[in-house]
Amino acid sequence: MKKHTLLSDLAVFLLIIFLFIVPPFLTTALPSGKALFSGWSFPWYQILLALTGSLILFFFYDKSQAARVAQTGSVTDRLWQRLIVFPLIFTFGMLFAISLFCRFLSEITGSYDAELLVTKPVNALQWLFCLLNFLCAAFYEEVLYRFYFVDQLFGLITRKKIWRGSRILCEVLGLLVFAFAHLYMGWISVLNAALAHVALRLCYKKSCRLWPCVAAHFIYNVISLILL
């Protein structure tokens, strides 16, 4: 992360928390049989979120971090950085396996979150808007949850000194925030999001790149929509 003053970093962090992380917790649960997407119009809001994510990357992403890992990281970390397609394939496979596990768990426990209806695109224009929606949402969520929240929180609370358990605390908080942002879709979705966060965060930390996470997240969402 680029160097900023503590006050400016804290102000921006709190602003992003209240504008983008708190709102999903205010969303009420969707009743069974209610459509998750009511239609596929031009995704103005998702594009705005993606632009916000781009600004976060511009001001807070430190390209030198990847260089440091390439020089001093473990053999596994350096290998992940050299591989191009494998992080994407591995992460997508993990996301799909997690989805199947949660689906199986919902069947045996009777927690049918899948009863929430999804309105699929019906023509080429709606499919275009759908793909743009998913791409912008995947990019924004990866920037916010896999990169910014955890790393910036860690940087804020360890500004003076790294104390024992600080990294674990930040990782756990990042997982909980992302997972419970999906509570409106049911508890199985919370579990699915929590496990997906672990896979995506692992991909980012090992590869020091966000694009495999964004691509895996995007492809997973599209395939999930097609299979529903």
mmCIF file of C-alpha atoms in Angstrom:
data_model
loop_
_atom_site.group_PDB
_atom_site.id
_atom_site.type_symbol
_atom_site.label_atom_id
_atom_site.label_comp_id
_atom_site.label_asym_id
_atom_site.label_seq_id
_atom_site.Cartn_x
_atom_site.Cartn_y
_atom_site.Cartn_z
ATOM 1 C CA MET A 1 0.000 0.000 0.000
ATOM 2 C CA LYS A 2 1.161 3.509 -0.751
ATOM 3 C CA LYS A 3 2.083 5.680 2.206
ATOM 4 C CA HIS A 4 -0.584 8.056 3.493
ATOM 5 C CA THR A 5 -1.144 9.850 6.746
ATOM 6 C CA LEU A 6 -2.906 7.926 9.489
ATOM 7 C CA LEU A 7 -5.735 10.448 9.618
ATOM 8 C CA SER A 8 -6.415 10.318 5.861
ATOM 9 C CA ASP A 9 -6.258 6.516 5.772
ATOM 10 C CA LEU A 10 -8.614 6.238 8.732
ATOM 11 C CA ALA A 11 -11.068 8.760 7.270
ATOM 12 C CA VAL A 12 -11.176 6.965 3.911
ATOM 13 C CA PHE A 13 -11.469 3.566 5.596
ATOM 14 C CA LEU A 14 -14.457 4.652 7.710
ATOM 15 C CA LEU A 15 -16.083 6.318 4.711
ATOM 16 C CA ILE A 16 -15.802 3.149 2.627
ATOM 17 C CA ILE A 17 -17.095 1.066 5.539
ATOM 18 C CA PHE A 18 -20.246 3.158 5.933
ATOM 19 C CA LEU A 19 -20.886 3.639 2.205
ATOM 20 C CA PHE A 20 -20.181 0.157 0.868
ATOM 21 C CA ILE A 21 -19.785 -2.456 3.625
ATOM 22 C CA VAL A 22 -22.574 -1.491 6.030
ATOM 23 C CA PRO A 23 -25.475 -1.282 3.482
ATOM 24 C CA PRO A 24 -25.626 -5.064 2.734
ATOM 25 C CA PHE A 25 -26.208 -5.681 6.444
ATOM 26 C CA LEU A 26 -29.309 -3.476 6.268
ATOM 27 C CA THR A 27 -30.842 -5.601 3.497
ATOM 28 C CA THR A 28 -33.817 -7.591 4.750
ATOM 29 C CA ALA A 29 -34.090 -11.315 4.094
ATOM 30 C CA LEU A 30 -35.673 -12.292 0.799
ATOM 31 C CA PRO A 31 -38.821 -14.395 1.291
ATOM 32 C CA SER A 32 -39.005 -17.788 -0.377
ATOM 33 C CA GLY A 33 -40.166 -17.506 -3.963
ATOM 34 C CA LYS A 34 -39.035 -13.898 -4.407
ATOM 35 C CA ALA A 35 -36.802 -13.147 -7.373
ATOM 36 C CA LEU A 36 -33.184 -12.355 -6.532
ATOM 37 C CA PHE A 37 -32.923 -10.293 -9.729
ATOM 38 C CA SER A 38 -36.094 -8.587 -10.893
ATOM 39 C CA GLY A 39 -34.661 -7.812 -14.320
ATOM 40 C CA TRP A 40 -31.517 -7.046 -16.285
ATOM 41 C CA SER A 41 -31.279 -3.357 -17.101
ATOM 42 C CA PHE A 42 -28.125 -1.325 -17.664
ATOM 43 C CA PRO A 43 -26.038 -1.807 -14.464
ATOM 44 C CA TRP A 44 -25.392 1.824 -13.569
ATOM 45 C CA TYR A 45 -24.858 1.070 -9.885
ATOM 46 C CA GLN A 46 -22.460 -1.817 -10.491
ATOM 47 C CA ILE A 47 -20.431 0.351 -12.880
ATOM 48 C CA LEU A 48 -20.249 3.048 -10.199
ATOM 49 C CA LEU A 49 -19.008 0.449 -7.720
ATOM 50 C CA ALA A 50 -16.393 -0.752 -10.220
ATOM 51 C CA LEU A 51 -15.164 2.819 -10.693
ATOM 52 C CA THR A 52 -14.923 3.122 -6.907
ATOM 53 C CA GLY A 53 -12.889 -0.077 -6.860
ATOM 54 C CA SER A 54 -10.566 1.356 -9.509
ATOM 55 C CA LEU A 55 -9.953 4.432 -7.352
ATOM 56 C CA ILE A 56 -9.201 2.232 -4.338
ATOM 57 C CA LEU A 57 -6.654 0.280 -6.364
ATOM 58 C CA PHE A 58 -5.063 3.448 -7.719
ATOM 59 C CA PHE A 59 -4.542 5.011 -4.290
ATOM 60 C CA PHE A 60 -3.828 1.939 -2.145
ATOM 61 C CA TYR A 61 -2.375 -0.875 -4.256
ATOM 62 C CA ASP A 62 1.377 -1.205 -3.874
ATOM 63 C CA LYS A 63 2.939 -2.850 -6.927
ATOM 64 C CA SER A 64 6.199 -3.293 -5.063
ATOM 65 C CA GLN A 65 4.533 -5.877 -2.833
ATOM 66 C CA ALA A 66 4.498 -8.398 -5.663
ATOM 67 C CA ALA A 67 8.149 -7.660 -6.392
ATOM 68 C CA ARG A 68 9.093 -8.253 -2.750
ATOM 69 C CA VAL A 69 7.263 -11.579 -2.696
ATOM 70 C CA ALA A 70 8.962 -12.580 -5.950
ATOM 71 C CA GLN A 71 12.343 -11.959 -4.323
ATOM 72 C CA THR A 72 11.859 -13.039 -0.711
ATOM 73 C CA GLY A 73 8.645 -15.111 -0.659
ATOM 74 C CA SER A 74 8.413 -18.860 -0.225
ATOM 75 C CA VAL A 75 8.933 -21.229 -3.142
ATOM 76 C CA THR A 76 5.162 -21.761 -3.354
ATOM 77 C CA ASP A 77 4.436 -18.018 -3.470
ATOM 78 C CA ARG A 78 7.039 -17.440 -6.189
ATOM 79 C CA LEU A 79 5.623 -20.354 -8.202
ATOM 80 C CA TRP A 80 2.080 -18.946 -7.935
ATOM 81 C CA GLN A 81 3.341 -15.609 -9.250
ATOM 82 C CA ARG A 82 4.974 -17.205 -12.289
ATOM 83 C CA LEU A 83 1.918 -19.238 -13.227
ATOM 84 C CA ILE A 84 -0.609 -17.431 -15.420
ATOM 85 C CA VAL A 85 -3.719 -19.592 -15.801
ATOM 86 C CA PHE A 86 -3.360 -22.030 -12.890
ATOM 87 C CA PRO A 87 -4.466 -19.592 -10.126
ATOM 88 C CA LEU A 88 -7.669 -18.916 -12.100
ATOM 89 C CA ILE A 89 -8.407 -22.583 -12.749
ATOM 90 C CA PHE A 90 -7.590 -23.624 -9.186
ATOM 91 C CA THR A 91 -9.688 -20.859 -7.634
ATOM 92 C CA PHE A 92 -12.667 -21.496 -9.910
ATOM 93 C CA GLY A 93 -12.479 -25.202 -9.073
ATOM 94 C CA MET A 94 -12.499 -24.366 -5.372
ATOM 95 C CA LEU A 95 -15.508 -22.052 -5.782
ATOM 96 C CA PHE A 96 -17.450 -24.693 -7.710
ATOM 97 C CA ALA A 97 -16.601 -27.407 -5.172
ATOM 98 C CA ILE A 98 -17.692 -25.121 -2.325
ATOM 99 C CA SER A 99 -20.963 -24.415 -4.126
ATOM 100 C CA LEU A 100 -21.649 -28.123 -4.589
ATOM 101 C CA PHE A 101 -20.882 -28.795 -0.925
ATOM 102 C CA CYS A 102 -23.239 -26.035 0.236
ATOM 103 C CA ARG A 103 -25.922 -27.267 -2.143
ATOM 104 C CA PHE A 104 -25.600 -30.774 -0.703
ATOM 105 C CA LEU A 105 -25.683 -29.369 2.820
ATOM 106 C CA SER A 106 -28.848 -27.403 2.047
ATOM 107 C CA GLU A 107 -30.519 -30.557 0.746
ATOM 108 C CA ILE A 108 -29.781 -32.675 3.797
ATOM 109 C CA THR A 109 -30.635 -29.922 6.292
ATOM 110 C CA GLY A 110 -33.704 -28.566 4.526
ATOM 111 C CA SER A 111 -32.215 -25.057 4.232
ATOM 112 C CA TYR A 112 -33.451 -24.389 0.736
ATOM 113 C CA ASP A 113 -31.868 -21.047 -0.043
ATOM 114 C CA ALA A 114 -32.077 -22.107 -3.681
ATOM 115 C CA GLU A 115 -35.847 -21.517 -3.584
ATOM 116 C CA LEU A 116 -35.033 -17.856 -4.168
ATOM 117 C CA LEU A 117 -35.883 -17.287 -7.789
ATOM 118 C CA VAL A 118 -33.500 -15.788 -10.315
ATOM 119 C CA THR A 119 -34.800 -13.936 -13.355
ATOM 120 C CA LYS A 120 -32.567 -15.025 -16.221
ATOM 121 C CA PRO A 121 -31.819 -12.807 -19.220
ATOM 122 C CA VAL A 122 -34.205 -13.427 -22.118
ATOM 123 C CA ASN A 123 -32.414 -11.722 -25.023
ATOM 124 C CA ALA A 124 -28.962 -10.657 -26.187
ATOM 125 C CA LEU A 125 -29.194 -7.163 -24.690
ATOM 126 C CA GLN A 126 -30.176 -8.498 -21.274
ATOM 127 C CA TRP A 127 -27.330 -11.008 -21.435
ATOM 128 C CA LEU A 128 -24.933 -8.167 -22.220
ATOM 129 C CA PHE A 129 -26.209 -6.198 -19.217
ATOM 130 C CA CYS A 130 -26.047 -9.365 -17.090
ATOM 131 C CA LEU A 131 -22.405 -10.049 -17.991
ATOM 132 C CA LEU A 132 -21.466 -6.413 -17.427
ATOM 133 C CA ASN A 133 -23.254 -6.544 -14.073
ATOM 134 C CA PHE A 134 -21.402 -9.679 -12.983
ATOM 135 C CA LEU A 135 -18.025 -8.394 -14.208
ATOM 136 C CA CYS A 136 -18.321 -5.056 -12.409
ATOM 137 C CA ALA A 137 -19.641 -6.708 -9.240
ATOM 138 C CA ALA A 138 -16.844 -9.311 -9.232
ATOM 139 C CA PHE A 139 -14.182 -6.642 -9.709
ATOM 140 C CA TYR A 140 -15.621 -4.401 -7.008
ATOM 141 C CA GLU A 141 -16.030 -7.208 -4.459
ATOM 142 C CA GLU A 142 -12.516 -8.539 -5.017
ATOM 143 C CA VAL A 143 -11.008 -5.081 -4.586
ATOM 144 C CA LEU A 144 -13.081 -4.298 -1.511
ATOM 145 C CA TYR A 145 -13.134 -7.604 0.353
ATOM 146 C CA ARG A 146 -10.079 -9.529 -0.802
ATOM 147 C CA PHE A 147 -7.679 -6.582 -1.023
ATOM 148 C CA TYR A 148 -8.718 -3.363 0.650
ATOM 149 C CA PHE A 149 -10.615 -4.224 3.818
ATOM 150 C CA VAL A 150 -8.252 -6.825 5.272
ATOM 151 C CA ASP A 151 -4.956 -5.234 4.241
ATOM 152 C CA GLN A 152 -5.972 -1.679 5.085
ATOM 153 C CA LEU A 153 -7.360 -2.726 8.479
ATOM 154 C CA PHE A 154 -4.098 -4.547 9.190
ATOM 155 C CA GLY A 155 -2.117 -1.472 8.171
ATOM 156 C CA LEU A 156 -4.185 0.791 10.433
ATOM 157 C CA ILE A 157 -4.019 -1.304 13.599
ATOM 158 C CA THR A 158 -0.310 -2.115 13.172
ATOM 159 C CA ARG A 159 0.803 1.376 12.159
ATOM 160 C CA LYS A 160 3.152 1.593 15.140
ATOM 161 C CA LYS A 161 3.773 -2.067 15.912
ATOM 162 C CA ILE A 162 2.698 -5.469 14.645
ATOM 163 C CA TRP A 163 1.206 -7.287 17.625
ATOM 164 C CA ARG A 164 0.537 -10.986 18.022
ATOM 165 C CA GLY A 165 -2.696 -12.116 16.436
ATOM 166 C CA SER A 166 -3.225 -8.909 14.440
ATOM 167 C CA ARG A 167 -3.056 -10.661 11.069
ATOM 168 C CA ILE A 168 -5.415 -13.429 12.173
ATOM 169 C CA LEU A 169 -7.872 -10.893 13.587
ATOM 170 C CA CYS A 170 -7.961 -8.939 10.320
ATOM 171 C CA GLU A 171 -8.379 -12.082 8.228
ATOM 172 C CA VAL A 172 -11.246 -13.315 10.425
ATOM 173 C CA LEU A 173 -12.981 -9.932 10.344
ATOM 174 C CA GLY A 174 -12.672 -9.800 6.557
ATOM 175 C CA LEU A 175 -14.197 -13.276 6.282
ATOM 176 C CA LEU A 176 -17.088 -12.424 8.612
ATOM 177 C CA VAL A 177 -17.870 -9.135 6.894
ATOM 178 C CA PHE A 178 -18.055 -10.740 3.448
ATOM 179 C CA ALA A 179 -19.949 -13.802 4.657
ATOM 180 C CA PHE A 180 -22.627 -11.981 6.655
ATOM 181 C CA ALA A 181 -23.168 -9.482 3.843
ATOM 182 C CA HIS A 182 -24.991 -12.455 2.216
ATOM 183 C CA LEU A 183 -27.244 -13.153 5.195
ATOM 184 C CA TYR A 184 -30.302 -11.828 3.341
ATOM 185 C CA MET A 185 -30.062 -14.921 1.094
ATOM 186 C CA GLY A 186 -29.974 -17.374 4.022
ATOM 187 C CA TRP A 187 -27.465 -19.159 6.220
ATOM 188 C CA ILE A 188 -26.285 -21.561 3.527
ATOM 189 C CA SER A 189 -25.316 -18.539 1.427
ATOM 190 C CA VAL A 190 -23.385 -17.167 4.409
ATOM 191 C CA LEU A 191 -21.418 -20.421 4.654
ATOM 192 C CA ASN A 192 -20.861 -20.468 0.890
ATOM 193 C CA ALA A 193 -19.584 -16.881 0.960
ATOM 194 C CA ALA A 194 -17.282 -17.587 3.919
ATOM 195 C CA LEU A 195 -15.635 -20.565 2.220
ATOM 196 C CA ALA A 196 -15.446 -18.699 -1.093
ATOM 197 C CA HIS A 197 -13.703 -15.811 0.654
ATOM 198 C CA VAL A 198 -11.038 -18.189 1.952
ATOM 199 C CA ALA A 199 -10.376 -19.547 -1.558
ATOM 200 C CA LEU A 200 -10.306 -16.108 -3.182
ATOM 201 C CA ARG A 201 -8.187 -14.539 -0.462
ATOM 202 C CA LEU A 202 -5.711 -17.430 -0.727
ATOM 203 C CA CYS A 203 -5.505 -16.880 -4.480
ATOM 204 C CA TYR A 204 -4.786 -13.178 -4.030
ATOM 205 C CA LYS A 205 -2.186 -13.600 -1.283
ATOM 206 C CA LYS A 206 -0.353 -16.361 -3.149
ATOM 207 C CA SER A 207 -0.349 -14.730 -6.572
ATOM 208 C CA CYS A 208 -0.295 -11.046 -5.468
ATOM 209 C CA ARG A 209 -2.716 -10.445 -8.337
ATOM 210 C CA LEU A 210 -6.413 -9.650 -8.276
ATOM 211 C CA TRP A 211 -7.300 -10.558 -11.839
ATOM 212 C CA PRO A 212 -7.416 -14.365 -11.237
ATOM 213 C CA CYS A 213 -9.818 -13.711 -8.338
ATOM 214 C CA VAL A 214 -11.981 -11.406 -10.446
ATOM 215 C CA ALA A 215 -12.024 -13.834 -13.379
ATOM 216 C CA ALA A 216 -12.828 -16.860 -11.200
ATOM 217 C CA HIS A 217 -15.550 -14.933 -9.365
ATOM 218 C CA PHE A 218 -17.064 -13.709 -12.650
ATOM 219 C CA ILE A 219 -17.025 -17.122 -14.355
ATOM 220 C CA TYR A 220 -18.476 -18.786 -11.266
ATOM 221 C CA ASN A 221 -21.370 -16.294 -11.132
ATOM 222 C CA VAL A 222 -22.163 -16.736 -14.832
ATOM 223 C CA ILE A 223 -22.093 -20.532 -14.702
ATOM 224 C CA SER A 224 -24.172 -20.521 -11.506
ATOM 225 C CA LEU A 225 -26.800 -18.391 -13.264
ATOM 226 C CA ILE A 226 -26.876 -20.746 -16.254
ATOM 227 C CA LEU A 227 -27.209 -23.842 -14.063
ATOM 228 C CA LEU A 228 -29.945 -22.431 -11.810
#
